[in-house]
Short mmCIF file of C-alpha atoms and ligand atoms in Angstrom, two decimals:
data_model
loop_
_atom_site.label_atom_id
_atom_site.label_comp_id
_atom_site.label_asym_id
_atom_site.label_seq_id
_atom_site.Cartn_x
_atom_site.Cartn_y
_atom_site.Cartn_z
CA MET A 1 -1.34 -19.42 -35.75
CA THR A 2 1.86 -21.50 -35.86
CA ILE A 3 5.37 -20.93 -37.12
CA ASP A 4 4.33 -22.33 -40.51
CA ASP A 5 2.10 -19.27 -40.98
CA VAL A 6 5.14 -16.97 -40.74
CA LYS A 7 6.35 -16.29 -44.28
CA ASN A 8 7.05 -12.56 -44.36
CA ILE A 9 9.25 -10.73 -41.86
CA CYS A 10 9.70 -6.99 -41.49
CA VAL A 11 12.74 -5.54 -39.68
CA VAL A 12 12.36 -1.94 -38.52
CA GLY A 13 15.74 -0.18 -38.20
CA ALA A 14 18.74 -1.07 -40.40
CA GLY A 15 21.44 -0.05 -37.95
CA ASN A 16 23.98 -2.17 -36.07
CA MET A 17 21.45 -4.90 -35.31
CA GLY A 18 18.66 -4.48 -37.84
CA HIS A 19 20.66 -4.99 -41.06
CA GLN A 20 22.15 -8.24 -39.73
CA ILE A 21 18.81 -9.57 -38.43
CA ALA A 22 17.24 -8.82 -41.83
CA THR A 23 20.10 -10.57 -43.64
CA LEU A 24 19.71 -13.59 -41.37
CA CYS A 25 15.96 -13.79 -42.02
CA ALA A 26 16.53 -13.62 -45.78
CA ILE A 27 19.25 -16.31 -45.71
CA THR A 28 16.98 -18.66 -43.74
CA GLY A 29 14.26 -18.36 -46.37
CA TYR A 30 11.96 -15.58 -45.20
CA LYS A 31 10.72 -12.84 -47.50
CA THR A 32 12.18 -9.92 -45.59
CA THR A 33 11.71 -6.18 -45.80
CA CYS A 34 14.01 -3.86 -43.88
CA THR A 35 13.16 -0.23 -43.25
CA ASP A 36 14.94 2.79 -41.74
CA VAL A 37 14.27 6.51 -41.63
CA LYS A 38 17.82 7.35 -42.77
CA PRO A 39 18.48 6.72 -46.49
CA GLU A 40 22.24 6.52 -45.90
CA ILE A 41 21.73 3.72 -43.35
CA LEU A 42 19.59 1.78 -45.84
CA GLN A 43 22.29 2.24 -48.51
CA LYS A 44 24.95 1.03 -46.07
CA ALA A 45 22.80 -2.01 -45.18
CA GLU A 46 22.27 -2.88 -48.81
CA ALA A 47 25.99 -2.49 -49.56
CA PHE A 48 26.72 -4.80 -46.62
CA VAL A 49 24.43 -7.53 -48.00
CA ASP A 50 25.89 -7.21 -51.48
CA LYS A 51 29.35 -7.80 -50.04
CA TYR A 52 28.40 -10.31 -47.33
CA LEU A 53 26.54 -12.84 -49.47
CA PRO A 54 29.29 -13.31 -52.11
CA GLY A 55 31.76 -13.55 -49.21
CA ARG A 56 29.75 -16.46 -47.75
CA VAL A 57 29.81 -18.14 -51.16
CA ALA A 58 33.58 -17.67 -51.40
CA LYS A 59 33.97 -19.26 -47.94
CA GLY A 60 31.79 -22.23 -48.95
CA LYS A 61 29.10 -21.37 -46.36
CA LEU A 62 26.40 -20.74 -49.00
CA THR A 63 25.95 -21.98 -52.55
CA GLU A 64 25.61 -19.47 -55.40
CA GLU A 65 21.93 -20.43 -55.58
CA GLN A 66 21.34 -19.92 -51.83
CA ALA A 67 23.02 -16.51 -51.95
CA LYS A 68 20.92 -15.53 -54.97
CA GLN A 69 17.74 -16.66 -53.23
CA ALA A 70 18.69 -14.80 -50.03
CA ARG A 71 19.29 -11.58 -51.98
CA ALA A 72 15.97 -11.99 -53.78
CA ASN A 73 14.26 -12.46 -50.39
CA LEU A 74 15.50 -9.13 -49.06
CA THR A 75 14.23 -5.67 -49.90
CA PHE A 76 15.02 -2.30 -48.33
CA THR A 77 12.58 0.59 -48.18
CA SER A 78 12.26 3.88 -46.33
CA SER A 79 8.49 3.34 -46.06
CA LEU A 80 7.31 1.65 -42.86
CA GLU A 81 3.93 1.20 -44.51
CA ASP A 82 5.39 -0.76 -47.45
CA ALA A 83 7.75 -2.74 -45.24
CA ALA A 84 5.16 -3.87 -42.71
CA LYS A 85 1.87 -4.19 -44.55
CA ASP A 86 2.27 -7.89 -45.46
CA ALA A 87 4.43 -8.95 -42.50
CA ASP A 88 3.51 -11.94 -40.35
CA TYR A 89 6.26 -11.13 -37.88
CA VAL A 90 7.94 -7.76 -37.22
CA ILE A 91 11.27 -7.33 -35.46
CA GLU A 92 11.84 -3.74 -34.33
CA ALA A 93 15.49 -2.68 -33.92
CA VAL A 94 15.44 1.12 -33.70
CA ILE A 95 17.33 3.24 -31.18
CA GLU A 96 16.68 2.62 -27.51
CA VAL A 97 14.10 5.32 -26.80
CA VAL A 98 10.84 4.12 -25.29
CA ASP A 99 8.60 6.89 -26.70
CA LEU A 100 9.90 6.25 -30.22
CA LYS A 101 9.33 2.52 -29.86
CA ARG A 102 5.77 3.14 -28.58
CA ARG A 103 5.06 5.36 -31.59
CA ILE A 104 6.41 2.75 -34.00
CA PHE A 105 4.42 -0.06 -32.35
CA ALA A 106 1.23 2.03 -32.56
CA ASP A 107 1.96 2.54 -36.30
CA LEU A 108 2.72 -1.16 -36.75
CA ASP A 109 -0.56 -2.02 -35.02
CA ARG A 110 -2.38 0.11 -37.59
CA ILE A 111 -0.40 -1.12 -40.62
CA THR A 112 0.04 -4.87 -40.09
CA PRO A 113 -2.59 -7.63 -40.36
CA LYS A 114 -4.32 -8.57 -37.10
CA HIS A 115 -2.37 -11.87 -36.73
CA THR A 116 1.07 -10.25 -36.94
CA ILE A 117 3.42 -10.61 -34.00
CA LEU A 118 5.31 -7.46 -33.06
CA ALA A 119 8.67 -8.12 -31.44
CA SER A 120 11.23 -5.70 -30.05
CA ASN A 121 14.95 -6.40 -30.13
CA SER A 122 15.43 -3.90 -27.31
CA SER A 123 18.19 -4.69 -24.82
CA ALA A 124 16.50 -2.95 -21.91
CA ILE A 125 12.94 -1.91 -22.65
CA VAL A 126 10.58 -4.70 -21.62
CA SER A 127 7.63 -5.22 -23.95
CA SER A 128 5.07 -4.37 -21.26
CA ARG A 129 6.27 -0.77 -21.61
CA ILE A 130 5.30 -0.86 -25.30
CA ALA A 131 2.45 -3.39 -25.58
CA ASP A 132 -0.33 -1.01 -24.46
CA ALA A 133 0.47 1.28 -27.40
CA THR A 134 -1.16 -1.46 -29.52
CA SER A 135 -4.51 -3.24 -29.58
CA ARG A 136 -2.73 -6.65 -29.42
CA PRO A 137 -0.60 -6.78 -26.26
CA ASP A 138 -0.68 -10.61 -26.31
CA LYS A 139 1.35 -10.43 -29.56
CA VAL A 140 4.00 -7.92 -28.37
CA VAL A 141 7.15 -9.65 -27.16
CA ASN A 142 10.88 -9.11 -26.63
CA LEU A 143 13.08 -11.03 -29.06
CA HIS A 144 16.59 -10.12 -28.00
CA PHE A 145 19.41 -10.91 -30.42
CA PHE A 146 23.09 -10.45 -29.63
CA ASN A 147 25.67 -8.50 -31.58
CA PRO A 148 26.72 -9.40 -34.24
CA ALA A 149 23.34 -10.96 -34.96
CA LEU A 150 24.61 -13.00 -37.92
CA VAL A 151 27.16 -14.69 -35.67
CA MET A 152 25.88 -14.90 -32.10
CA LYS A 153 23.61 -17.88 -31.56
CA LEU A 154 21.72 -16.79 -28.46
CA VAL A 155 18.31 -15.12 -28.62
CA GLU A 156 16.35 -14.29 -25.46
CA VAL A 157 12.57 -14.60 -25.79
CA VAL A 158 11.00 -12.67 -22.93
CA GLN A 159 7.44 -13.55 -22.02
CA GLY A 160 5.97 -10.62 -20.13
CA PRO A 161 2.69 -11.10 -18.24
CA HIS A 162 0.68 -9.87 -21.28
CA VAL A 163 2.33 -12.20 -23.83
CA SER A 164 0.37 -15.28 -24.92
CA ASP A 165 1.84 -18.76 -24.90
CA GLU A 166 1.15 -18.89 -28.66
CA THR A 167 3.25 -15.75 -29.31
CA THR A 168 6.06 -17.17 -27.15
CA LYS A 169 5.98 -20.57 -28.91
CA ILE A 170 6.03 -18.98 -32.39
CA SER A 171 8.89 -16.69 -31.32
CA MET A 172 10.92 -19.61 -29.93
CA ASP A 173 10.18 -21.63 -33.11
CA LEU A 174 11.17 -18.69 -35.30
CA CYS A 175 14.55 -18.51 -33.56
CA LEU A 176 15.12 -22.21 -34.35
CA LYS A 177 14.21 -21.56 -38.01
CA LEU A 178 16.77 -18.71 -37.98
CA ASP A 179 19.33 -21.28 -36.76
CA LYS A 180 19.61 -19.61 -33.35
CA VAL A 181 19.52 -20.95 -29.79
CA PRO A 182 16.50 -19.41 -28.04
CA VAL A 183 16.11 -19.21 -24.28
CA HIS A 184 12.73 -18.54 -22.70
CA LEU A 185 12.52 -15.92 -19.92
CA LYS A 186 9.37 -16.70 -18.00
CA LYS A 187 9.11 -13.18 -16.60
CA GLU A 188 10.31 -9.70 -17.43
CA VAL A 189 13.44 -8.60 -15.63
CA ASN A 190 15.58 -5.54 -16.28
CA GLY A 191 18.58 -6.47 -18.47
CA PHE A 192 17.16 -9.91 -19.27
CA LEU A 193 19.52 -12.87 -18.71
CA LEU A 194 22.96 -12.52 -20.18
CA ASN A 195 23.21 -8.72 -20.01
CA ARG A 196 22.48 -8.82 -16.26
CA ILE A 197 25.59 -10.95 -15.90
CA PHE A 198 27.57 -8.69 -18.24
CA PHE A 199 26.25 -5.49 -16.57
CA ALA A 200 27.69 -6.68 -13.26
CA ILE A 201 31.09 -7.31 -14.90
CA THR A 202 31.05 -4.04 -16.87
CA LYS A 203 30.01 -1.94 -13.89
CA GLU A 204 32.87 -3.32 -11.82
CA ALA A 205 35.31 -2.81 -14.74
CA GLN A 206 34.13 0.77 -15.18
CA TRP A 207 34.62 1.61 -11.50
CA LEU A 208 38.05 -0.02 -11.44
CA LEU A 209 38.91 2.38 -14.27
CA GLU A 210 37.32 5.41 -12.57
CA MET A 211 39.18 4.65 -9.33
CA GLY A 212 42.47 4.56 -11.26
CA VAL A 213 43.18 0.94 -10.32
CA ALA A 214 44.11 -0.05 -13.87
CA SER A 215 43.85 1.13 -17.49
CA TYR A 216 40.94 -0.04 -19.63
CA GLU A 217 43.44 -1.99 -21.75
CA ASP A 218 44.67 -3.92 -18.70
CA ILE A 219 41.13 -4.53 -17.41
CA ASP A 220 40.27 -5.98 -20.82
CA LYS A 221 43.44 -8.13 -20.70
CA ALA A 222 42.44 -9.49 -17.28
CA CYS A 223 39.07 -10.63 -18.63
CA VAL A 224 40.55 -12.16 -21.79
CA TYR A 225 43.64 -13.84 -20.35
CA GLY A 226 42.32 -14.65 -16.88
CA ALA A 227 38.63 -15.42 -17.41
CA GLY A 228 38.85 -16.67 -21.01
CA HIS A 229 36.34 -14.09 -22.34
CA PRO A 230 36.64 -13.57 -26.11
CA MET A 231 37.03 -9.81 -25.46
CA GLY A 232 37.14 -7.47 -22.46
CA PRO A 233 34.22 -5.22 -21.39
CA PHE A 234 35.65 -2.03 -22.94
CA ARG A 235 36.39 -3.69 -26.27
CA LEU A 236 32.88 -5.19 -26.18
CA GLN A 237 31.37 -1.77 -25.50
CA ASP A 238 33.15 -0.45 -28.61
CA LEU A 239 31.42 -3.18 -30.57
CA THR A 240 27.94 -2.76 -29.11
CA GLY A 241 28.14 1.05 -29.04
CA ILE A 242 29.12 3.55 -26.35
CA ASP A 243 26.03 5.53 -27.39
CA LEU A 244 23.86 2.55 -26.53
CA ALA A 245 25.56 2.15 -23.13
CA TYR A 246 25.02 5.86 -22.43
CA ILE A 247 21.37 5.86 -23.51
CA MET A 248 20.64 2.67 -21.55
CA GLY A 249 22.29 4.07 -18.41
CA MET A 250 20.22 7.26 -18.71
CA GLU A 251 17.01 5.29 -19.36
CA ASN A 252 17.67 3.13 -16.30
CA PHE A 253 18.35 6.22 -14.19
CA ARG A 254 15.13 7.90 -15.39
CA ARG A 255 13.15 4.76 -14.64
CA THR A 256 14.61 3.98 -11.20
CA GLY A 257 16.02 7.29 -9.95
CA ASP A 258 19.06 5.28 -8.86
CA THR A 259 22.20 7.43 -9.45
CA SER A 260 24.43 4.34 -9.59
CA GLU A 261 22.71 3.63 -12.97
CA LEU A 262 24.15 6.86 -14.44
CA PRO A 263 26.88 6.33 -17.04
CA PRO A 264 30.31 6.99 -15.47
CA PRO A 265 32.33 10.13 -16.40
CA SER A 266 34.86 8.46 -18.73
CA LEU A 267 32.01 6.94 -20.76
CA CYS A 268 30.11 10.28 -20.87
CA GLU A 269 33.24 12.04 -22.17
CA ARG A 270 33.46 9.65 -25.10
CA TYR A 271 29.71 9.83 -25.73
CA PHE A 272 29.74 13.67 -25.89
CA ARG A 273 32.78 13.62 -28.23
CA GLY A 274 30.76 11.34 -30.56
CA GLU A 275 33.20 8.48 -29.97
CA TYR A 276 30.73 5.62 -30.00
CA GLY A 277 33.15 2.76 -30.75
CA GLU A 278 33.85 0.85 -33.97
CA LYS A 279 31.01 2.49 -35.89
CA THR A 280 32.51 5.98 -35.52
CA GLY A 281 36.15 4.82 -35.85
CA LYS A 282 36.96 5.58 -32.21
CA GLY A 283 35.68 4.63 -28.79
CA TRP A 284 37.84 3.26 -26.03
CA TYR A 285 40.14 2.07 -28.81
CA ASP A 286 41.08 3.68 -32.13
CA TYR A 287 39.73 1.95 -35.27
CA SER A 288 40.55 4.73 -37.73
CA LYS A 289 43.28 2.68 -39.40
CA LYS A 290 41.06 -0.40 -39.71
CA LYS A 291 39.42 -0.71 -43.14
N1 NAD B 301 24.03 -2.75 -30.45
C1 NAD B 301 23.89 -3.89 -29.77
O1 NAD B 301 24.87 -4.54 -29.38
C2 NAD B 301 22.52 -4.43 -29.46
C3 NAD B 301 22.38 -5.77 -29.09
C4 NAD B 301 21.11 -6.28 -28.84
C5 NAD B 301 20.01 -5.45 -28.94
N2 NAD B 301 20.15 -4.14 -29.29
C6 NAD B 301 18.97 -3.31 -29.39
O2 NAD B 301 18.66 -3.15 -30.76
C7 NAD B 301 18.07 -1.86 -30.98
C8 NAD B 301 18.88 -1.15 -32.06
O3 NAD B 301 20.19 -0.99 -31.61
P1 NAD B 301 21.37 -0.70 -32.67
O4 NAD B 301 22.63 -0.88 -31.95
O5 NAD B 301 21.12 -1.46 -33.94
O6 NAD B 301 21.13 0.86 -32.93
P2 NAD B 301 21.60 1.75 -34.18
O7 NAD B 301 21.63 3.15 -33.69
O8 NAD B 301 22.81 1.19 -34.82
O9 NAD B 301 20.39 1.56 -35.21
C9 NAD B 301 19.11 2.07 -34.97
C10 NAD B 301 18.49 2.48 -36.28
O10 NAD B 301 17.14 2.86 -36.07
C11 NAD B 301 16.85 3.84 -37.05
N3 NAD B 301 15.61 4.53 -36.72
C12 NAD B 301 15.44 5.53 -35.84
N4 NAD B 301 14.14 5.91 -35.84
C13 NAD B 301 13.50 5.11 -36.74
C14 NAD B 301 12.16 5.00 -37.21
N5 NAD B 301 11.19 5.79 -36.73
N6 NAD B 301 11.86 4.06 -38.12
C15 NAD B 301 12.84 3.26 -38.62
N7 NAD B 301 14.13 3.31 -38.21
C16 NAD B 301 14.45 4.22 -37.31
C17 NAD B 301 18.08 4.72 -37.06
O11 NAD B 301 18.14 5.49 -38.25
C18 NAD B 301 19.19 3.67 -36.94
O12 NAD B 301 19.71 3.29 -38.20
C19 NAD B 301 18.05 -1.14 -29.64
O13 NAD B 301 16.78 -1.29 -29.05
C20 NAD B 301 19.09 -1.89 -28.82
O14 NAD B 301 18.79 -1.91 -27.44
C21 NAD B 301 21.39 -3.61 -29.57
#
């Protein structure tokens, strides 16, 4: 199999990441189906596309014809069976819970053709923790996009010990077709490449806050105005989701038993109040007045 055999893509999960990955696939010419268990999330994803594509036309980034073709390429369904049955490549982007991902990959293994590559967009769960839920571990890989997936160019392709060179090559080639910049991780490592660097920064920022050294606003300012980052670690967490940071911290703690992996108190407080960041209107910062 080569990249030219990939025509149909299925994206599982239409949340923060999934709806943008699906839109990207459709714009770059792939017949794309996007599925989610929550009807309201599918409706939101569809509404996004119907606003996003005309917006790209208005900005001169797409022609009317390209936008029309992209929309025709993209379908939404609540049925995993319908979404995945003809897929050549699946990108899973559901919540960060390993047992759920294993269940979905076992279902995908049953539903999809034998040649289909099954990729996870997980930020922290390496594919070797999922691959043995399928009968095709050589075709189960991490394909890690960054948020927002329509904008950020980087994709990390993580080749665990079970992943074939063919799967890795097709995944790298797919990223190029999606107009992304892929990097190849030759082994699995917790946090992959860029997040390891960001984890170190965020952890330090979080402890500076907990120790009362500075406010989160000032810590963000230091990173923006001193280090030239486009946004500080707290603002970034609002974008990627405080819920995700909490779940990832808990997953890491469960896996390693290392208490320093536990999410810090100020993050837990926000998580338990349901203040997940931009998507709930409030996180570290207040977005309730933003349209
Ligand atoms: N948010 C980020 O910045 C970011 C960046 C890179 C990677 N990721 C990874 O992407 C994945 C998704 O993260 P997100 O932020 O989009 O989460 P999200 O909570 O916004 O979306 C997850 C979606 O999965 C759906 N879902 C749950 N169970 C499902 C099932 N059985 N079948 C189909 N859909 C189901 C939920 O309804 C939800 O809409 C995670 O693995 C995360 O680690 C997230």
